[in-house]
Tab-separated table of C-alpha atoms in Angstrom:
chain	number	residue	atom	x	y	z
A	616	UNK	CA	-37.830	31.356	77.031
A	617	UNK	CA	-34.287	29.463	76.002
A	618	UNK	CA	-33.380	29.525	79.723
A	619	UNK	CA	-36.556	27.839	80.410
A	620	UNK	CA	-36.470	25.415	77.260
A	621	UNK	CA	-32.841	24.499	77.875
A	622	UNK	CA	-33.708	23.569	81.633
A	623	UNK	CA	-36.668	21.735	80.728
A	624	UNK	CA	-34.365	19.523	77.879
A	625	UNK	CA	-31.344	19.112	80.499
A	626	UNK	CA	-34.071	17.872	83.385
A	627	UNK	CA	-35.696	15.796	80.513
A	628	UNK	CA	-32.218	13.773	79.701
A	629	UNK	CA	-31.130	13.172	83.248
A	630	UNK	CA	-34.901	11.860	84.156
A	631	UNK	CA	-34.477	8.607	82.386
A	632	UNK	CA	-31.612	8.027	84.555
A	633	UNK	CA	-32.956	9.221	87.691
A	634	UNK	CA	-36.269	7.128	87.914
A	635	UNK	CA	-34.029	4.443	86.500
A	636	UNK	CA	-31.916	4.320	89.806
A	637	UNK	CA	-34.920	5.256	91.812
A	638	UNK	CA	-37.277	2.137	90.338
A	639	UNK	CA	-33.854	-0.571	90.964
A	640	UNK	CA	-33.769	0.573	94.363
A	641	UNK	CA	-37.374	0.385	95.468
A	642	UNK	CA	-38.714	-2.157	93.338
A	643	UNK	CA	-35.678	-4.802	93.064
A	644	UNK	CA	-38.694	-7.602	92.424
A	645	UNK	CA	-41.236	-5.425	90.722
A	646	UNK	CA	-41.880	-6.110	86.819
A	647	UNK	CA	-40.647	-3.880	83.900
A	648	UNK	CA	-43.776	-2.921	82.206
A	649	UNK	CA	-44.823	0.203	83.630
A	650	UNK	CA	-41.130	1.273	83.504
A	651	UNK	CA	-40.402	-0.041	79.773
A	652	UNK	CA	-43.702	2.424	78.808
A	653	UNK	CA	-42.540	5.074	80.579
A	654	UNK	CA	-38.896	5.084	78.766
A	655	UNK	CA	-40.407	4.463	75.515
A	656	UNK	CA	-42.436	7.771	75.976
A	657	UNK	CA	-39.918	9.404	77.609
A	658	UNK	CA	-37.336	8.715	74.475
A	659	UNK	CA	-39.078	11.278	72.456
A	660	UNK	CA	-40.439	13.878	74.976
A	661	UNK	CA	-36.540	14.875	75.521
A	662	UNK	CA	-35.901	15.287	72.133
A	663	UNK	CA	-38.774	17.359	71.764
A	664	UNK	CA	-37.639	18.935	74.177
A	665	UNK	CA	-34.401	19.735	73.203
A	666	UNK	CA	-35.744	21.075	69.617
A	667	UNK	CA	-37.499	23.589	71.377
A	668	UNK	CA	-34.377	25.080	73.175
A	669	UNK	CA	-32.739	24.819	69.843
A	670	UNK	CA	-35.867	27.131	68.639
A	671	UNK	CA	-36.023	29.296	71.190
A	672	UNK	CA	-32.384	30.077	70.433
A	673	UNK	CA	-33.235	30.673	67.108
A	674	UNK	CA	-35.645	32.602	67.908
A	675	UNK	CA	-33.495	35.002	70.533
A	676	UNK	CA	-30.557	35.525	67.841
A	677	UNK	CA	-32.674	36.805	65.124
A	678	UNK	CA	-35.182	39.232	66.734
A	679	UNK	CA	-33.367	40.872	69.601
A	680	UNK	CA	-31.431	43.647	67.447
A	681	UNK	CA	-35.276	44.785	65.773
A	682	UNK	CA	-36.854	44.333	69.090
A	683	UNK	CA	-34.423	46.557	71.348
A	684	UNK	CA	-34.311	49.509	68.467
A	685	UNK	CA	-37.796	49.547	69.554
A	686	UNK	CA	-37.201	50.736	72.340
A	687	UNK	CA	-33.777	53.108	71.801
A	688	UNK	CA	-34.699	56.482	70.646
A	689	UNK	CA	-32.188	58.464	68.306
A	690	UNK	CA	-29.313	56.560	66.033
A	691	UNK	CA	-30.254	52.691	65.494
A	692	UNK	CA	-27.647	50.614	68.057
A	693	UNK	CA	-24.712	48.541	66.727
A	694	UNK	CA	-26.152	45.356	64.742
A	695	UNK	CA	-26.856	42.572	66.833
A	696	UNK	CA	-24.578	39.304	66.455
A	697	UNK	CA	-27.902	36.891	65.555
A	698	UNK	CA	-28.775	39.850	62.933
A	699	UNK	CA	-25.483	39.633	61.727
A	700	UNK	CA	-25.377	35.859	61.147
A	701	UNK	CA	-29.034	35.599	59.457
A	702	UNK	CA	-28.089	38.899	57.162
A	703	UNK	CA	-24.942	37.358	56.018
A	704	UNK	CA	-26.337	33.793	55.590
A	705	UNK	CA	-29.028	35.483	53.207
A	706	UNK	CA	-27.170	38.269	51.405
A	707	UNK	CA	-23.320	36.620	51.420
A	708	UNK	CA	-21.296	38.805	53.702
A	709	UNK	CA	-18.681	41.451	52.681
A	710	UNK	CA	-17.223	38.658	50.186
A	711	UNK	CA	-19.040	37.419	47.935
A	712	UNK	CA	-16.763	34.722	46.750
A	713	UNK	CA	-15.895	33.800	50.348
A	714	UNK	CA	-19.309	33.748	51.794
A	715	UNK	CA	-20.721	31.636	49.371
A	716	UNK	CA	-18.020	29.187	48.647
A	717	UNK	CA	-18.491	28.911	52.305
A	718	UNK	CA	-21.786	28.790	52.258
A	719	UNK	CA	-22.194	25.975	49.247
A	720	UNK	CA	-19.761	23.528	51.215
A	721	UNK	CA	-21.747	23.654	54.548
A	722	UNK	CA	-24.568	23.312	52.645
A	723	UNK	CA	-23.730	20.093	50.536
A	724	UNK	CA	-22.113	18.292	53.963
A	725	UNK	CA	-25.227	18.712	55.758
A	726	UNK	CA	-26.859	17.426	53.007
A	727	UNK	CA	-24.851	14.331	52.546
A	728	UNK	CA	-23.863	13.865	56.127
A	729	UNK	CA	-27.100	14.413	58.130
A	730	UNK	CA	-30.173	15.297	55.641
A	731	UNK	CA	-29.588	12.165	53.195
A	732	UNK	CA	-29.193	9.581	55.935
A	733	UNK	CA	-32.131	10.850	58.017
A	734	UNK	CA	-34.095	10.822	55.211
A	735	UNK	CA	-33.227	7.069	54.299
A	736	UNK	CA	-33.799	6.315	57.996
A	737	UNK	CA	-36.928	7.287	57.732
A	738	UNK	CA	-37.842	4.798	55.315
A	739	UNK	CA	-36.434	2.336	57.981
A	740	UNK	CA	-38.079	3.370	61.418
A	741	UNK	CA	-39.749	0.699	63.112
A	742	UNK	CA	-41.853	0.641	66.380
A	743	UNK	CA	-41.403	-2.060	68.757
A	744	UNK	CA	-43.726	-4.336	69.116
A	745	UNK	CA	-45.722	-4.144	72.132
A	746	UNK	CA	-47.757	-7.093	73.304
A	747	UNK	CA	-50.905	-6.056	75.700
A	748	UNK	CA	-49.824	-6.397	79.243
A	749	UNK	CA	-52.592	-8.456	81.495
A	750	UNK	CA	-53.474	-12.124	82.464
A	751	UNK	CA	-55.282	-14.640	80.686
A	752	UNK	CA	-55.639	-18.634	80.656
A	753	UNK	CA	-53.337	-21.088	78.601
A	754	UNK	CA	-56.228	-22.698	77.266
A	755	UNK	CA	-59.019	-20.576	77.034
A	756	UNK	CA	-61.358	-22.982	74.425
A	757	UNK	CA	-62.885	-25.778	76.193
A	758	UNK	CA	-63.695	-28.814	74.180
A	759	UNK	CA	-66.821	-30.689	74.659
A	760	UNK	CA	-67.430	-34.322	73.651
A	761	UNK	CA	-71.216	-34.802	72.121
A	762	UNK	CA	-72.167	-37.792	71.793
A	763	UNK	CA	-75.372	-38.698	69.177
A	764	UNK	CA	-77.131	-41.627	70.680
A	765	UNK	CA	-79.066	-44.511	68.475
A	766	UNK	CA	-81.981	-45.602	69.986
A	767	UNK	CA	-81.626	-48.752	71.477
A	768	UNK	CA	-83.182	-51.615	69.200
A	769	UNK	CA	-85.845	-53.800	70.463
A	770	UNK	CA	-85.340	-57.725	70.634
A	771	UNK	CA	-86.638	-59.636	68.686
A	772	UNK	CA	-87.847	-63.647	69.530
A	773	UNK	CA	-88.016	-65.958	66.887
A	774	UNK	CA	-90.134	-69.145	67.604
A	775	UNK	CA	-88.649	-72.331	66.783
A	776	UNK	CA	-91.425	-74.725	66.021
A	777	UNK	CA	-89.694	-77.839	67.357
A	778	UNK	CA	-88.199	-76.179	70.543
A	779	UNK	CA	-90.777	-76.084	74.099
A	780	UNK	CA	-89.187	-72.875	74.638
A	781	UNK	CA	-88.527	-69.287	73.112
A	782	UNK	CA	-84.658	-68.716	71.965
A	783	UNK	CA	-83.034	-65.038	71.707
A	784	UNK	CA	-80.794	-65.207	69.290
A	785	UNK	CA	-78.579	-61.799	69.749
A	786	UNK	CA	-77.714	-59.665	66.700
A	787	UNK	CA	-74.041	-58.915	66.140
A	788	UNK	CA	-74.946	-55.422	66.047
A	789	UNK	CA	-76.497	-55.431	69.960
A	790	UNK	CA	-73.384	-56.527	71.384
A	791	UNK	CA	-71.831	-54.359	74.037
A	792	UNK	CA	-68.286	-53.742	71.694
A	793	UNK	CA	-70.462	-52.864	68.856
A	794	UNK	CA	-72.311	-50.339	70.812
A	795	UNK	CA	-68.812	-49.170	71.978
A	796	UNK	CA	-67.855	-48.810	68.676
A	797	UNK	CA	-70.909	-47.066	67.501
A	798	UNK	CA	-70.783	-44.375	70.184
A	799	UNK	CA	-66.669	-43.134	69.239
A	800	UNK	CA	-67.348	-43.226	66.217
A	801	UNK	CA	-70.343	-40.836	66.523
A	802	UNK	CA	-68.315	-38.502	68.690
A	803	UNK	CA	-67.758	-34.469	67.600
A	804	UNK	CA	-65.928	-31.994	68.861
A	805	UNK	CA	-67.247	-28.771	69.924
A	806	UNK	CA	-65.576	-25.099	70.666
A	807	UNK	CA	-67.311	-23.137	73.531
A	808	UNK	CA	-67.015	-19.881	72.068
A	809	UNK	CA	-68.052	-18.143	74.685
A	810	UNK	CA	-64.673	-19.528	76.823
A	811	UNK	CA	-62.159	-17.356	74.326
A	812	UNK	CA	-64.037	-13.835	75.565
A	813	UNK	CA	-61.996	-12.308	77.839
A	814	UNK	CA	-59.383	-14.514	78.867
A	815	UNK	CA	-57.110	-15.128	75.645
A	816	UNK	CA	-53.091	-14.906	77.163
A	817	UNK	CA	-50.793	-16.070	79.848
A	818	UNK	CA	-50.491	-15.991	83.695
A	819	UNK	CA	-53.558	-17.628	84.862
A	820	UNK	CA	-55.962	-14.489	85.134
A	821	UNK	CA	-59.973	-13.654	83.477
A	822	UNK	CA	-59.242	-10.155	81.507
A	823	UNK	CA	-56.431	-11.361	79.071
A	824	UNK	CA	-53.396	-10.687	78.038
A	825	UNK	CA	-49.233	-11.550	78.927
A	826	UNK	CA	-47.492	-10.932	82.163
A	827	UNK	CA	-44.258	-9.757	79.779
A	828	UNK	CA	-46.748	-7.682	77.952
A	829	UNK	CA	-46.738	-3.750	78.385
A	830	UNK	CA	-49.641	-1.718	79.590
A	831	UNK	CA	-50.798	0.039	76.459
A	832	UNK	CA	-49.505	-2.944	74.061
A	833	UNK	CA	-51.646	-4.345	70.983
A	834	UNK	CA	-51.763	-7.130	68.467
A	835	UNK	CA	-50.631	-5.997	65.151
A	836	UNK	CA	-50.070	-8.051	61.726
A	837	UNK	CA	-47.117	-7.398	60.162
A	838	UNK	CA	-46.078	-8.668	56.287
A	839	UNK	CA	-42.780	-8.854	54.972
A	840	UNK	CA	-42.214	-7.067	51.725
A	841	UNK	CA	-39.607	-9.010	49.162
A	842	UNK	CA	-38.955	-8.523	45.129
A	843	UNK	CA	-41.657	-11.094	43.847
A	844	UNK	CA	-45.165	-11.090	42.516
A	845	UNK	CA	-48.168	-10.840	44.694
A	846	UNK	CA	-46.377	-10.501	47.796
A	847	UNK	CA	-48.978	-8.912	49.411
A	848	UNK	CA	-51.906	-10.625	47.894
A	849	UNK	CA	-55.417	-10.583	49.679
A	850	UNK	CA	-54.171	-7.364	51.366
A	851	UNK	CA	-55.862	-4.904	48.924
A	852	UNK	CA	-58.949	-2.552	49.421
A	853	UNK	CA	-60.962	-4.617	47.922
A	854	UNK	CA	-59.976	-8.258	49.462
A	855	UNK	CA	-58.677	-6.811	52.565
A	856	UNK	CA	-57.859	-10.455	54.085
A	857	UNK	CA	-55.479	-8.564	57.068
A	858	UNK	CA	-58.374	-6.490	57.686
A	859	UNK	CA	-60.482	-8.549	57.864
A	860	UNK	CA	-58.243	-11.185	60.429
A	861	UNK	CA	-58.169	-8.312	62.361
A	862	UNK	CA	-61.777	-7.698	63.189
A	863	UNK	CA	-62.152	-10.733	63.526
A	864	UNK	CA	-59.694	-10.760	66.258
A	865	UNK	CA	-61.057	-7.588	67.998
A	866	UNK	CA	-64.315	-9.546	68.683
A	867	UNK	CA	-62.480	-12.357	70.499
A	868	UNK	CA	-60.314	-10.606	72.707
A	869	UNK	CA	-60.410	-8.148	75.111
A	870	UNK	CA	-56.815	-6.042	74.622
A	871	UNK	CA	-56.047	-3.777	72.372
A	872	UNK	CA	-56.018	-4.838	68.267
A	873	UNK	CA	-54.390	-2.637	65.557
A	874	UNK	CA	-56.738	-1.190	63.127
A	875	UNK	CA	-54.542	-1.887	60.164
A	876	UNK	CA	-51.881	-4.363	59.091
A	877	UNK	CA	-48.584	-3.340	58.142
A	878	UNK	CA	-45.734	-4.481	55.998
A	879	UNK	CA	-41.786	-3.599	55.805
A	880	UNK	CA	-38.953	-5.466	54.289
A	881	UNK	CA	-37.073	-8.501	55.721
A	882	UNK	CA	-34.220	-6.512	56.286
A	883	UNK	CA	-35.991	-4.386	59.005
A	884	UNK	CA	-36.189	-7.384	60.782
A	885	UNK	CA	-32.454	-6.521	62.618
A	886	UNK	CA	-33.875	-2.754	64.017
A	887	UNK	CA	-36.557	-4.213	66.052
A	888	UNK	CA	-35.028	-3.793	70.034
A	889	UNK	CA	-34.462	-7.456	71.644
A	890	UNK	CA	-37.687	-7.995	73.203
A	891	UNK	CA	-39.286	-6.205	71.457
A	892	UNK	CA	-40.089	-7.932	67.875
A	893	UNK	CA	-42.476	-9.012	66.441
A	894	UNK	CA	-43.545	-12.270	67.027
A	895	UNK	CA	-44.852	-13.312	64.106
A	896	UNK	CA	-44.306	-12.107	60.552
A	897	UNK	CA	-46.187	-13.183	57.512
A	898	UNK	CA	-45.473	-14.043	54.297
A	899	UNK	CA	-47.314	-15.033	51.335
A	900	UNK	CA	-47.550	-14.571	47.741
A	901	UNK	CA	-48.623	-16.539	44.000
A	902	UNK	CA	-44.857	-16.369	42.220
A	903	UNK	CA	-40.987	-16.299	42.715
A	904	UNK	CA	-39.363	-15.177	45.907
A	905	UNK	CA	-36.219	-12.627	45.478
A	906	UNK	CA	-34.200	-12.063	48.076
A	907	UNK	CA	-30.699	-10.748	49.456
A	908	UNK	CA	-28.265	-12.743	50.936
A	909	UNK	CA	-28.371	-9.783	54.098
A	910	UNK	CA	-32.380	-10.366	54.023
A	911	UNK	CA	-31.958	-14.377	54.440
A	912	UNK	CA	-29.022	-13.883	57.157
A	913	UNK	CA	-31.578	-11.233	59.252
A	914	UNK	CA	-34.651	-13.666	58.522
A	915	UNK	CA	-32.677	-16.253	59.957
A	916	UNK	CA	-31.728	-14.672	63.422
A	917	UNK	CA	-34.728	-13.291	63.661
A	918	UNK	CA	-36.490	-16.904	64.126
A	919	UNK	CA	-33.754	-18.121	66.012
A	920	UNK	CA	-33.757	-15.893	68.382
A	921	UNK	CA	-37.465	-15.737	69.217
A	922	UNK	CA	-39.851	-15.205	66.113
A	923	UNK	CA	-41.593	-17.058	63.787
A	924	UNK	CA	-42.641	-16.987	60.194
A	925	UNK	CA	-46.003	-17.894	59.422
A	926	UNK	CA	-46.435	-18.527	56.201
A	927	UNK	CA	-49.162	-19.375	53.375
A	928	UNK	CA	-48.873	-20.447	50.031
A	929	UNK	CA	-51.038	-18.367	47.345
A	930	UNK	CA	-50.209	-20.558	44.439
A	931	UNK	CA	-48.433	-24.314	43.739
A	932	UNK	CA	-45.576	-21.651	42.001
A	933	UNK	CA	-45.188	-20.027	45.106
A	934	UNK	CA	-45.107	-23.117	47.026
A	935	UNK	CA	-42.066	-24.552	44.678
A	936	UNK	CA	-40.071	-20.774	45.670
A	937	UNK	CA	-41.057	-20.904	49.211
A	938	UNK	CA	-39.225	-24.584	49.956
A	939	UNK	CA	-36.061	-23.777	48.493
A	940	UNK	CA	-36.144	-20.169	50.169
A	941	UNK	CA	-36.634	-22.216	53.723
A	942	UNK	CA	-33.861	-24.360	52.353
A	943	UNK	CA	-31.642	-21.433	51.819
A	944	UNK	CA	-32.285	-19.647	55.080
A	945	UNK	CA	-32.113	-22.741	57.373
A	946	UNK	CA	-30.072	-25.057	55.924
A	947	UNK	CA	-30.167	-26.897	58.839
A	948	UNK	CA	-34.093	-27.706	59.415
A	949	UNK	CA	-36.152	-29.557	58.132
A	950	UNK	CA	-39.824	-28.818	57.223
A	951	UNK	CA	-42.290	-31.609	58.864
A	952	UNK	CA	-45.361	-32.167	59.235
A	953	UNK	CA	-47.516	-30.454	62.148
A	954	UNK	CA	-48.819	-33.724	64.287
A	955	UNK	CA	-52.471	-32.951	64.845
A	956	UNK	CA	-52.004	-33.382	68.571
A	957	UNK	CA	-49.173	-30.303	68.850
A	958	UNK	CA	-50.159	-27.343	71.111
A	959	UNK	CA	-50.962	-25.332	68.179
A	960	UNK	CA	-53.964	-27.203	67.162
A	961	UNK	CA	-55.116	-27.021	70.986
A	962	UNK	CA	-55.776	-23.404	71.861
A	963	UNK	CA	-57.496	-21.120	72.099
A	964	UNK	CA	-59.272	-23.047	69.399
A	965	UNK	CA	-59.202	-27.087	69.126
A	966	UNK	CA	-58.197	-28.756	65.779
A	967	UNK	CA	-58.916	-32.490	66.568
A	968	UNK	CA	-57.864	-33.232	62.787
A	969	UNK	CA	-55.366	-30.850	62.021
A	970	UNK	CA	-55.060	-27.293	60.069
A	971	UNK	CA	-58.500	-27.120	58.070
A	972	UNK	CA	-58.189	-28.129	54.504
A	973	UNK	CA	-59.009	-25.233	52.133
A	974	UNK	CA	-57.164	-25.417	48.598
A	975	UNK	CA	-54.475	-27.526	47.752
A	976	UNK	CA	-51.719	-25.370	46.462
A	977	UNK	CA	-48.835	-27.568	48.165
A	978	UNK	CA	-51.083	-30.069	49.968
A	979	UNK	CA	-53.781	-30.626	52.746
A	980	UNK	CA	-51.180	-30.805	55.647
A	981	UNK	CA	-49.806	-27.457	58.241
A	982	UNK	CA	-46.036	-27.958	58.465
A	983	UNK	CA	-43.041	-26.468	59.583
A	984	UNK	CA	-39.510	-26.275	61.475
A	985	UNK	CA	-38.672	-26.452	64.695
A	986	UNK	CA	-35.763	-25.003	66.741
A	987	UNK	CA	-35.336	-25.530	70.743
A	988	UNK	CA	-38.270	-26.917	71.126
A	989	UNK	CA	-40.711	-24.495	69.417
A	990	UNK	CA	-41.881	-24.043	66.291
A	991	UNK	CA	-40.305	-20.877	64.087
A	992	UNK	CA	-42.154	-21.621	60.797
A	993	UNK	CA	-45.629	-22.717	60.693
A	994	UNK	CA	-46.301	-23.037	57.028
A	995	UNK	CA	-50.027	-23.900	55.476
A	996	UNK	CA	-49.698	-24.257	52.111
A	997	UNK	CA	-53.429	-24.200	51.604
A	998	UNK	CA	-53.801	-20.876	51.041
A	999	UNK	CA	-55.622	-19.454	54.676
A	1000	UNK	CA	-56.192	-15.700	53.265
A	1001	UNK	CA	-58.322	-16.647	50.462
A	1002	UNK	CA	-61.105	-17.771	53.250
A	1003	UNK	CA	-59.932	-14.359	54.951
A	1004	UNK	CA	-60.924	-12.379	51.862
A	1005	UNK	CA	-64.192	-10.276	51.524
A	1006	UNK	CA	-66.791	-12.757	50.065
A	1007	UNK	CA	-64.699	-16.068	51.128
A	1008	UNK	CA	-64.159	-16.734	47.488
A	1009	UNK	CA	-67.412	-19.199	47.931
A	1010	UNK	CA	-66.578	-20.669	51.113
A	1011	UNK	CA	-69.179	-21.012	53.527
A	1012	UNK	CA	-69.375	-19.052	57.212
A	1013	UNK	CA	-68.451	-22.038	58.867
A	1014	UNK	CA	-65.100	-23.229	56.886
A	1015	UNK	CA	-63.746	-19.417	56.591
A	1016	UNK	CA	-64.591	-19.388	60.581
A	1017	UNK	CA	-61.877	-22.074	60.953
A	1018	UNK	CA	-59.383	-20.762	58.912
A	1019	UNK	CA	-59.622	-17.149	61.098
A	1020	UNK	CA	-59.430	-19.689	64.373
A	1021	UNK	CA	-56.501	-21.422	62.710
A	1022	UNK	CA	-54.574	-17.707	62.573
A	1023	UNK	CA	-55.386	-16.902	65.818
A	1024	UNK	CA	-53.697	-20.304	67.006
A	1025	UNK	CA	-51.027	-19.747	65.407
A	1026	UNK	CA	-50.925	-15.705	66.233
A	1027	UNK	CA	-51.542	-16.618	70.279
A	1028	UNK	CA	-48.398	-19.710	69.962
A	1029	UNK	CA	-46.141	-17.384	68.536
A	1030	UNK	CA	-46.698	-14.638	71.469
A	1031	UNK	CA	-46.575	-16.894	74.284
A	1032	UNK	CA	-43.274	-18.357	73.142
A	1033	UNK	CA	-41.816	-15.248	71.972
A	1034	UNK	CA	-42.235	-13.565	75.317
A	1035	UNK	CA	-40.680	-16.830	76.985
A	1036	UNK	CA	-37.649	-16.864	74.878
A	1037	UNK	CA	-37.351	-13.379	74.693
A	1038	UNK	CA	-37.581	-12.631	78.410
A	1039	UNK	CA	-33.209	-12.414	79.351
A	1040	UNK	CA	-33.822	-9.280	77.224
A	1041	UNK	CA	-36.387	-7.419	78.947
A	1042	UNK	CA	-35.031	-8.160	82.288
């Protein structure tokens, strides 16, 4: 059995390698998806591996001495050397004093060197984030002008008493730039739901998804934990606004959506692999906003090298932190207003006017800060999860509809361009 295991945990570490040469030789053009699941995968199938050899050793060195007096009849043989070891680990050895002064200082290193730090690592493992491979359409919500139509008022002739002749004399309102007028005035725009099914994503295809994504991949929502009050308001049992974003999302799409939302602090932010980040983070919250210096600095490269924060204000308090915590991690941006003809009003769901307006924590207008042509914040301070939250907090079906359409937006900008930006890494 530790022959076997230790065979099966050498094969398993020079595998990676092997297919590695194997897939650069036969597929020089062929995309990385398949090949970044398989590594992924692969990463911890070799270290399970390897643990089992490890056990299996074990295993050998403290059962062969009982197991081959089984089978010796007469005097018991010499004490095995795996006996040995686990007898004087438990009991001390010959010397007492020596044995477990020895004993005590192994024990406290591994505790400081490897059981401490594993333990704190622990608390900062993060998955990468795995967009659902596939191809969908750019613009997957098709916008349809409607156009309510007066009926066309009848003429009227007036009789002039003195005249041989009837006169029409023409209302101001029949005249052909009135109509004009009339009709763009009277136009609405409408979303063809049925358009988003199925296609949401990149690369010009009808089942959805990215081309950079990875077969396998899903949508999560991830929140960023920081020392303030309410940071993860809405997100309870009982409001369950990310929960409720996300079902809403599963019925729109045909990938893969997480079940749950998840939350981690800034700081985390750096152990994401290149590539492989999220590409959105929210934030949100109804008081101050505490931070480390490190946690601004990570924040920072983080949405300069790819991500973006989407953001929404929970109170006018919060609002007032927010700004000067932008102003603190990009000193060098400004926060605008979102024009109401930008890409992110325009798919998958058309905005004609804008973000929605909801509450008016730190006004009616979306804005945010742009870096290399993209947008890295997209702030609403309007408060969005409130019409997320079970019950709408009064709203009605159709409002808290927008405000789910308006996440998505933003949720399907900040993939697209993440996985543009992002792609030197992945190659």
């Amino acid at each position: 059995v530790f022959v076997i295991s230790v065979v099966l945990a050498v094969t398993a570490f020079d595998a990676g390698s092997a297919i590695a040469a194997a897939h650069a030789e036969h597929n020089p053009e062929a995309g990385d998806a398949a090949y970044s699941t398989f590594l992924l995968r692969w990463h911890w199938v070799r270290w399970a591996l390897l643990a089992s050899a490890i056990a299996a050793g074990m295993l050998v060195l403290s059962s062969r001495g009982k197991t081959v007096a089984l089978y010796i009849a007469g005097e018991a043989p010499e004490q095995a050397i795996g006996d040995r070891v686990i007898e004087d680990l438990r009991s001390g050895g010959n010397d007492m004093r020596f044995r477990r002064s020895w004993l005590s200082s192994t024990l406290l290193h591994w505790i400081v060197i490897v059981a401490v730090p594993f333990l704190l690592a622990l608390r900062g493992c993060v998955s990468p984030y795995l967009v659902p491979y596939g191809r969908g359409e750019a613009r997957v919500t098709h916008v349809m002008r409607v156009v309510k139509r007066a009926r066309k008022p009848r003429k009227k002739y007036i009789l002039r008493q003195n005249a041989a002749v009837y006169w029409d004399i023409p209302d101001l309102n029949e005249s052909k730039v009135a109509q004009e007028v009339n009709e763009q005035t009277q136009l609405t725009h409408v979303a063809d739901r049925n358009a988003v099914h199925g296609k949401m994503g990149a690369g010009g295809g009808k089942k959805g998804g990215w081309p950079d994504g990875v077969p396998g991949g899903k949508i999560r929502f991830i929140r960023l934990e920081y020392s303030g009050r309410d940071w993860d308001d809405g997100m309870d049992a009982a409001s369950a606004a990310d929960i409720n974003f996300l079902n809403f999302l599963r019925k729109e799409v045909p990938f893969p959506v997480a079940r749950k939302s998840e939350s981690h602090a800034i700081s985390l932010l750096a152990k994401y692999p290149k590539g492989r980040a999220p590409p959105f983070v929210y934030m949100t919250g109804s008081d101050s906003i505490r931070t480390s210096s490190h946690d601004k600095k990570v924040l920072r490269e983080y949405l300069l090298d790819g991500g973006m924060l989407f953001a929404d204000a929970g109170s006018q308090r919060w609002d007032y932190y927010f700004r000067g915590f932008l102003r603190e991690v990009l000193a060098d941006k400004r926060l605008i207003d979102i024009a109401d003809d930008d890409q992110i009003f325009q798919m998958p769901y058309t905005f004609p006017n804008g973000a929605p307006p909801l509450w008016h924590h730190g006004g009616e207008r979306a804005l945010g800060m742009r870096h290399k042509g993209r947008w890295i914040v997209f702030y609403y301070p309007g408060d969005m999860n409130d019409a997320w939250k079970t019950g709408r907090w009064g709203l009605d079906r159709d409002i808290a509809d927008k405000a789910y359409q308006m996440g998505v937006n933003v949720m399907y900008y900040a993939i697209t361009r993440y996985l543009e930006h992002t792609r030197k890494y992945r190659k």
